[in-house]
mmCIF file of C-alpha atoms and ligand atoms in Angstrom:
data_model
loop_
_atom_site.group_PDB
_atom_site.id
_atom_site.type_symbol
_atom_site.label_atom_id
_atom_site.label_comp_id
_atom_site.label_asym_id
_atom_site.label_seq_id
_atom_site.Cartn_x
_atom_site.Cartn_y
_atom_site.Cartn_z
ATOM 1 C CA UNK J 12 144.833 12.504 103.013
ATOM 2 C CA UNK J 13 147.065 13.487 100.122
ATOM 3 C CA UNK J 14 145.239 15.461 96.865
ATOM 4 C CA UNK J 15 147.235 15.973 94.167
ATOM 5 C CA UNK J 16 147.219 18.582 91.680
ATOM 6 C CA UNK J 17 146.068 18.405 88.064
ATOM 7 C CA UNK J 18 148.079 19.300 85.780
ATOM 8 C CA UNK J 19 147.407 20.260 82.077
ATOM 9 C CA UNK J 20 151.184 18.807 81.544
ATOM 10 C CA UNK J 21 154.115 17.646 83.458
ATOM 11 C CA UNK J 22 155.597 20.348 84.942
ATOM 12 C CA UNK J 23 158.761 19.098 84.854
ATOM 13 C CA UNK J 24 158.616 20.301 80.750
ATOM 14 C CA UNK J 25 159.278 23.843 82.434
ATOM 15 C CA UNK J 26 162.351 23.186 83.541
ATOM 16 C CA UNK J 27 163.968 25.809 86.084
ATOM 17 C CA UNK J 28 165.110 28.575 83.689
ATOM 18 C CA UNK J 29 162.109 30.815 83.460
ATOM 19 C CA UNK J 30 161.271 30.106 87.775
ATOM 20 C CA UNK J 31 164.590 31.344 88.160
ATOM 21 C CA UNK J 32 163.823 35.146 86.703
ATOM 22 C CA UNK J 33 160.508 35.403 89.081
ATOM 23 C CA UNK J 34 160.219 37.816 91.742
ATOM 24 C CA UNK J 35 159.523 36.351 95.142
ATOM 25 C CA UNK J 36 156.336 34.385 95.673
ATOM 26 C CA UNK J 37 155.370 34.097 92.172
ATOM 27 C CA UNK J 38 155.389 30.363 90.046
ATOM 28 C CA UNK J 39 155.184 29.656 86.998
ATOM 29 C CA UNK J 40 153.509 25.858 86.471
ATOM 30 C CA UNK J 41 151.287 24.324 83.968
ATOM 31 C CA UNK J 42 147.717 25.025 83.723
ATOM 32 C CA UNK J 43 145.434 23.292 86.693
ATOM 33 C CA UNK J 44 142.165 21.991 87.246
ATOM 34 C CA UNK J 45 141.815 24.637 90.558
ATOM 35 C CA UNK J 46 142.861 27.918 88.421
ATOM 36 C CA UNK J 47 139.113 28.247 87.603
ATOM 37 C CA UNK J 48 138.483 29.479 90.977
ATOM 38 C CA UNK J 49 141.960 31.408 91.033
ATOM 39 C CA UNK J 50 140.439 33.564 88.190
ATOM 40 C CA UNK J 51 141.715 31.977 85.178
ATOM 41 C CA UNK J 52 138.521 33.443 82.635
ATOM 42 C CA UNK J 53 138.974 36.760 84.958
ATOM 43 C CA UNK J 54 142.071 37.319 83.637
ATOM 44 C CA UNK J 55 141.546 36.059 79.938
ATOM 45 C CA UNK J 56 138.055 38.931 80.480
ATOM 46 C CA UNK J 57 140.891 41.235 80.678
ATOM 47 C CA UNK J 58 141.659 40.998 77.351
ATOM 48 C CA UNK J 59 138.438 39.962 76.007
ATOM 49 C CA UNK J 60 134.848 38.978 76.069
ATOM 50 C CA UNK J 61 134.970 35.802 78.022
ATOM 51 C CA UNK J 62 131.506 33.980 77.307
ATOM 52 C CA UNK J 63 129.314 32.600 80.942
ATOM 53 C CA UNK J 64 131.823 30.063 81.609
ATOM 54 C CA UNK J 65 130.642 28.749 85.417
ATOM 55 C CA UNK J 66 133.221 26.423 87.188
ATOM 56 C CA UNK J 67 131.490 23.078 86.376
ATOM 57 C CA UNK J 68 131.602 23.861 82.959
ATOM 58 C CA UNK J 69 135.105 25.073 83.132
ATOM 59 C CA UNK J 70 135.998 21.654 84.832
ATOM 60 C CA UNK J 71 133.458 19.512 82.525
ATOM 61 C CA UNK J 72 133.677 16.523 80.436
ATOM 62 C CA UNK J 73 134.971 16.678 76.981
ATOM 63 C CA UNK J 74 132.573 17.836 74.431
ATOM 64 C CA UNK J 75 129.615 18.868 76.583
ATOM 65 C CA UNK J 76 126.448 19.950 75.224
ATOM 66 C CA UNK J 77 126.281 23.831 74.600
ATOM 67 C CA UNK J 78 129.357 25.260 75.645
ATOM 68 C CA UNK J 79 129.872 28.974 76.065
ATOM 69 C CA UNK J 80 132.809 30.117 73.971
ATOM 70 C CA UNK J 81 135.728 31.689 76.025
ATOM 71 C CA UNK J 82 139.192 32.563 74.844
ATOM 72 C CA UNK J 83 142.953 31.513 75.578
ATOM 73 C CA UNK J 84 145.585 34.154 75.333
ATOM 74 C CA UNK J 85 147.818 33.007 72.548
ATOM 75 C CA UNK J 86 151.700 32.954 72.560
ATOM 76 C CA UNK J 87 153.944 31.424 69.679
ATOM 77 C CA UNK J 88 157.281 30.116 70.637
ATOM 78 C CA UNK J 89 159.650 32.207 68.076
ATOM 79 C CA UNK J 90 162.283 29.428 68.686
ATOM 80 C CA UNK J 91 160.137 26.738 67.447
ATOM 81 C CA UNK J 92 157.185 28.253 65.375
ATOM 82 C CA UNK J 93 155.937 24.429 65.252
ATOM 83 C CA UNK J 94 155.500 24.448 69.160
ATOM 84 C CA UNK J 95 151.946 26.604 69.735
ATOM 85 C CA UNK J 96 152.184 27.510 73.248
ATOM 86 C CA UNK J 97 149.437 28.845 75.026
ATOM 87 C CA UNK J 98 150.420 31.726 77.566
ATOM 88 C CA UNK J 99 148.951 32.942 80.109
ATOM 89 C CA UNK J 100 149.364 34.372 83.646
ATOM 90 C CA UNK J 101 147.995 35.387 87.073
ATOM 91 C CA UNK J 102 147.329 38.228 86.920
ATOM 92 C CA UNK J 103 149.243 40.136 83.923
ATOM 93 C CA UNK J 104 149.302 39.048 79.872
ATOM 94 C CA UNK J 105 149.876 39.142 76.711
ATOM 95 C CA UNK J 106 149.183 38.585 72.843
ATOM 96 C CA UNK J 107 146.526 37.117 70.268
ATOM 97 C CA UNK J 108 143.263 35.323 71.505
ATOM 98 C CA UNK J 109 141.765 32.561 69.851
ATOM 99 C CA UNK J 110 138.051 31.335 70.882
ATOM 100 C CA UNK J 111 137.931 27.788 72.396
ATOM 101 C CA UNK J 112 135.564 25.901 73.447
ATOM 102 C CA UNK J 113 137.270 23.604 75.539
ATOM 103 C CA UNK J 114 137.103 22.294 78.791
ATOM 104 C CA UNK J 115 140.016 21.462 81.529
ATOM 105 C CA UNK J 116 139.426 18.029 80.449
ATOM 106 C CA UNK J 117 138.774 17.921 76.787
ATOM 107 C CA UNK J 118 142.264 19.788 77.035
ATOM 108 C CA UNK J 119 144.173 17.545 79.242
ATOM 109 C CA UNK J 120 143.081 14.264 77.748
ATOM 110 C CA UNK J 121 143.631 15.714 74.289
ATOM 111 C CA UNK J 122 147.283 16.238 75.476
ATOM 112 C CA UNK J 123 147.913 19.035 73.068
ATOM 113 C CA UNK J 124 147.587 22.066 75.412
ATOM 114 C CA UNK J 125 150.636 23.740 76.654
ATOM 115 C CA UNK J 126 149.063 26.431 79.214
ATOM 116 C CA UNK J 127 151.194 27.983 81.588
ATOM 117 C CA UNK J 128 149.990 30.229 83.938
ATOM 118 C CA UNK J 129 152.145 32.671 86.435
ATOM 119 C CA UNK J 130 151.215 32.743 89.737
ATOM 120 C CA UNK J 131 151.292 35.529 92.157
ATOM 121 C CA UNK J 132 150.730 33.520 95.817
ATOM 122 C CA UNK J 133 150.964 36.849 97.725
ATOM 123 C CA UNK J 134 147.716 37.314 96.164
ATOM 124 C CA UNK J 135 146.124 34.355 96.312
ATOM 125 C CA UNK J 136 142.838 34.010 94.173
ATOM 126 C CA UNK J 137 140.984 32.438 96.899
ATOM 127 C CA UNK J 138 136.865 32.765 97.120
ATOM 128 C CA UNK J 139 135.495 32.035 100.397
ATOM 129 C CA UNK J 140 131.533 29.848 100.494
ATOM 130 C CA UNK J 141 129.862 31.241 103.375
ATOM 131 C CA UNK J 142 126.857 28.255 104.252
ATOM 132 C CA UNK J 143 124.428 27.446 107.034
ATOM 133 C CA UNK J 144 123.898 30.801 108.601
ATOM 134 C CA UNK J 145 121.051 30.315 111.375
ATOM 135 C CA UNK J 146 120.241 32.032 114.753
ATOM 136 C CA UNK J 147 117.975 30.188 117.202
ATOM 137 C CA UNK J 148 114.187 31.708 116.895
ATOM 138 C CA UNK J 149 113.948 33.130 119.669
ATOM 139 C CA UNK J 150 117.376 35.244 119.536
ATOM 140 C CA UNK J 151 116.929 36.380 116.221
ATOM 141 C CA UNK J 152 116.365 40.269 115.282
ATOM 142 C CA UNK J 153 119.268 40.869 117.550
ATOM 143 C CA UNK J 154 121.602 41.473 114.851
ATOM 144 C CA UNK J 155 123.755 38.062 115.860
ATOM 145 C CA UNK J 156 122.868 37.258 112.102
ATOM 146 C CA UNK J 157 124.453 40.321 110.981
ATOM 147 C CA UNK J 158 127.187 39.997 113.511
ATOM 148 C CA UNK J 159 128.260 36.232 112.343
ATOM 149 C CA UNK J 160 128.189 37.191 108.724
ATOM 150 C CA UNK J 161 130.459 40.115 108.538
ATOM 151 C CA UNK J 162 132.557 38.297 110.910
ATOM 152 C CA UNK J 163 132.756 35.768 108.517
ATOM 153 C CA UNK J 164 133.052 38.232 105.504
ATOM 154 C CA UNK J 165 136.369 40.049 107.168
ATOM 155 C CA UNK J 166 137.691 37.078 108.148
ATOM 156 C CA UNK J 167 137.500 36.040 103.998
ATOM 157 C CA UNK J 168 139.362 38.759 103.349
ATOM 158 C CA UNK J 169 142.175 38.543 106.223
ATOM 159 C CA UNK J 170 142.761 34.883 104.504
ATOM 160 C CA UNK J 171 143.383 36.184 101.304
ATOM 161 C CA UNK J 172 139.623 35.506 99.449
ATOM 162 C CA UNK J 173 138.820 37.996 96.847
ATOM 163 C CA UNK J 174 135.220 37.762 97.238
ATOM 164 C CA UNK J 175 132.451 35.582 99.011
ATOM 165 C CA UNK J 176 129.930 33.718 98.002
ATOM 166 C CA UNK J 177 126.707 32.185 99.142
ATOM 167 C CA UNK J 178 123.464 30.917 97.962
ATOM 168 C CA UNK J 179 120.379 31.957 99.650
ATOM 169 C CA UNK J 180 116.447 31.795 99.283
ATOM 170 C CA UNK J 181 115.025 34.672 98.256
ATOM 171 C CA UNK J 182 112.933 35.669 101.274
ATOM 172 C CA UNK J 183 116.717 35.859 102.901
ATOM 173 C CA UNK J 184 118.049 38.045 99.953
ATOM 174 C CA UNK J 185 117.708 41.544 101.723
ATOM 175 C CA UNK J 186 119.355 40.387 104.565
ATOM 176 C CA UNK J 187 122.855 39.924 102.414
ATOM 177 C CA UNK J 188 121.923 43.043 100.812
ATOM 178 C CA UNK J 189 121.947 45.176 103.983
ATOM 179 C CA UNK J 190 125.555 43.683 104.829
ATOM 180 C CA UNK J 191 126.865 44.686 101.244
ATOM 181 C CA UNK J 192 126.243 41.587 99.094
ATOM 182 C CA UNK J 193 124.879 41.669 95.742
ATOM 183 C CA UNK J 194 122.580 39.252 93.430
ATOM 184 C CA UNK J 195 125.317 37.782 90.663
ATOM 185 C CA UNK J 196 124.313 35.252 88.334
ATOM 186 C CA UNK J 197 121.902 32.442 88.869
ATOM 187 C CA UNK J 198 121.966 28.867 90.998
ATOM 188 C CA UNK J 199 121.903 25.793 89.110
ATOM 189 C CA UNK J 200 121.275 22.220 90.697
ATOM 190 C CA UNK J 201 120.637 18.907 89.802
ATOM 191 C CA UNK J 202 119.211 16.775 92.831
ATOM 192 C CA UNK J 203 119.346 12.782 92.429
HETATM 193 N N1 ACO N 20 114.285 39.313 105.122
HETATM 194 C C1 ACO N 20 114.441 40.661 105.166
HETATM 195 N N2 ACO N 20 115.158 41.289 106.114
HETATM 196 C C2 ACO N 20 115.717 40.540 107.080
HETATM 197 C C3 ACO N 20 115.590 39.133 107.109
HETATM 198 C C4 ACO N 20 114.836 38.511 106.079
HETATM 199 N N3 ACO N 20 114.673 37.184 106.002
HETATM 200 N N4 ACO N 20 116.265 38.661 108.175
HETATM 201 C C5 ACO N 20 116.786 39.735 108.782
HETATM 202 N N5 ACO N 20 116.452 40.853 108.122
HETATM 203 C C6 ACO N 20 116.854 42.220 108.409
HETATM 204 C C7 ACO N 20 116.485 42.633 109.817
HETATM 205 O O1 ACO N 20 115.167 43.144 109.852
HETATM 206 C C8 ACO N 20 117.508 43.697 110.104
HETATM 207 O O2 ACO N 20 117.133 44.903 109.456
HETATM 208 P P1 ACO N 20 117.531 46.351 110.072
HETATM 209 O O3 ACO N 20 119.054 46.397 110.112
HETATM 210 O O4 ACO N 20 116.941 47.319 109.108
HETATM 211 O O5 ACO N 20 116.950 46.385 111.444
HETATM 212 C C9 ACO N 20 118.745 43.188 109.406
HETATM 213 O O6 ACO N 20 118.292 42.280 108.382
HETATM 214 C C10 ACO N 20 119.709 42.438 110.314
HETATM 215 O O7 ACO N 20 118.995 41.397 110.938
HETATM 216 P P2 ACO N 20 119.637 40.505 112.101
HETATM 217 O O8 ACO N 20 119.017 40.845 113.394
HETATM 218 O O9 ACO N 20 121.118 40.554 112.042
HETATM 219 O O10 ACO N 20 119.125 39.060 111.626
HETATM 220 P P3 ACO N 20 119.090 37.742 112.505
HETATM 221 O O11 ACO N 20 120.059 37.752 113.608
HETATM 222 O O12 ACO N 20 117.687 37.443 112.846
HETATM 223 O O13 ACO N 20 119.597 36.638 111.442
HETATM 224 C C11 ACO N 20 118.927 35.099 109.764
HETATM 225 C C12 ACO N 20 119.030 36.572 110.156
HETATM 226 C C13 ACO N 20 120.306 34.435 109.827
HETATM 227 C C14 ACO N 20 118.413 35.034 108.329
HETATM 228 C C15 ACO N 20 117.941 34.418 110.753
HETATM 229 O O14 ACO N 20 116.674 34.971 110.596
HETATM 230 C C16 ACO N 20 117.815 32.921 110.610
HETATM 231 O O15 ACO N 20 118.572 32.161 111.232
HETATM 232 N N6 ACO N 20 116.853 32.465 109.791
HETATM 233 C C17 ACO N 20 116.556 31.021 109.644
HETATM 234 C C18 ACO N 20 117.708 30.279 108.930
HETATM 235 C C19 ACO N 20 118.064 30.907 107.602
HETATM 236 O O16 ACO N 20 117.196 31.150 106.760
HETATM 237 N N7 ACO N 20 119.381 31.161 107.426
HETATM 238 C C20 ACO N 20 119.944 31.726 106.191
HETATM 239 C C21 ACO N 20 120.243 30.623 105.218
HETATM 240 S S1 ACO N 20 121.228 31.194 103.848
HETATM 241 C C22 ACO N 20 122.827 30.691 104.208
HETATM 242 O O17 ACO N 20 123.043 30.014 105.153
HETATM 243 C C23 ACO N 20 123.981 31.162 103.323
#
């Protein structure tokens, strides 16, 4: 099956001019749904306080209900003062921040937004999900647990992940911790 990409603009806009002047294995493209998880509010954190913006709400329906205020990295276009580009780039940056509220979607279906990001793919912005970790009863305090997750942990980071993540009870919690993983933030879920 086929996914494509979305896209906070066409990219053909860009035309070839600025691709042209990156090193090796970096793009430069519009803006896309996935960038969330490539460490889009990472990088704007760089340059300021980015509110609790979680993925779903990153990726979220226009307008939803109590929105954490992040920030865009703000570039005007000297050529054409009219034309309020939004700049930004993976990882590196630039100049004045302006709070938003908005989501991927409130921005692409406004069709206003102009964000274009620089990618670095040698260092892909990849996080690894690490689910369904279980040893049979009667082989367990063997340390196959802790053999299967850090096999699955260095593996992560041969592929490129910058960090794992996993969701766990809390009865299993210092189990992770003794292999080097940390509590960070909080589960939410919605069962139907
Ligand atoms: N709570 C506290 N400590 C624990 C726990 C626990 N639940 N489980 C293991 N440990 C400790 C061990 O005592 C050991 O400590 P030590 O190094 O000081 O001796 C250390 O962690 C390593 O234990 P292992 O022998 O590697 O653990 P094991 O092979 O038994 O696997 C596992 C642990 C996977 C949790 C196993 O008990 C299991 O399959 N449980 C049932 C299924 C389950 O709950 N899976 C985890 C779901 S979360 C997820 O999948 C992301």
């Amino acid at each position: 099956m086929v996914t494509s990409i979305s896209y906070l603009f066409d990219p053909v806009l860009l035309g070839d001019d600025a691709r042209k002047l990156l090193p090796d294995n970096y793009v430069i493209r519009p803006l896309a749904q996935d960038d969330f998880s490539k460490g889009y509010t990472d990088l704007l954190a760089v340059l300021t306080t980015v509110g609790d913006v979680s993925e779903a709400m990153f990726n979220g329906k226009p307008h939803g209900a109590g929105l954490p205020t992040y920030y865009h990295v703000s570039h005007f276009n000297a050529a054409n003062p009219c034309e309020h580009t939004r700049v930004s780039s993976l990882p590196a940056t630039t100049a004045a921040i302006t709070p938003r509220k908005d989501t991927f979607q409130s921005m692409l279906s406004s069709r206003n937004y102009y964000i274009v990001v620089v990618e670095d793919l040698a260092a892909r912005r990849i996080v690894a999900h690490i689910e369904d970790v279980v040893v049979a009863k009667d082989q367990q305090g063997k340390k196959l647990g802790s053999i299967i997750v850090n096999q699955l942990l260095d593996l992560a980071k041969a592929l490129g992940c910058y960090k794992t993540i996993l969701d766990c009870s809390p009865e299993n919690a210092p189990f992770y911790n003794k292999l080097g993983l940390v509590e960070k933030g909080l589960q939410m879920a919605r069962y139907y």
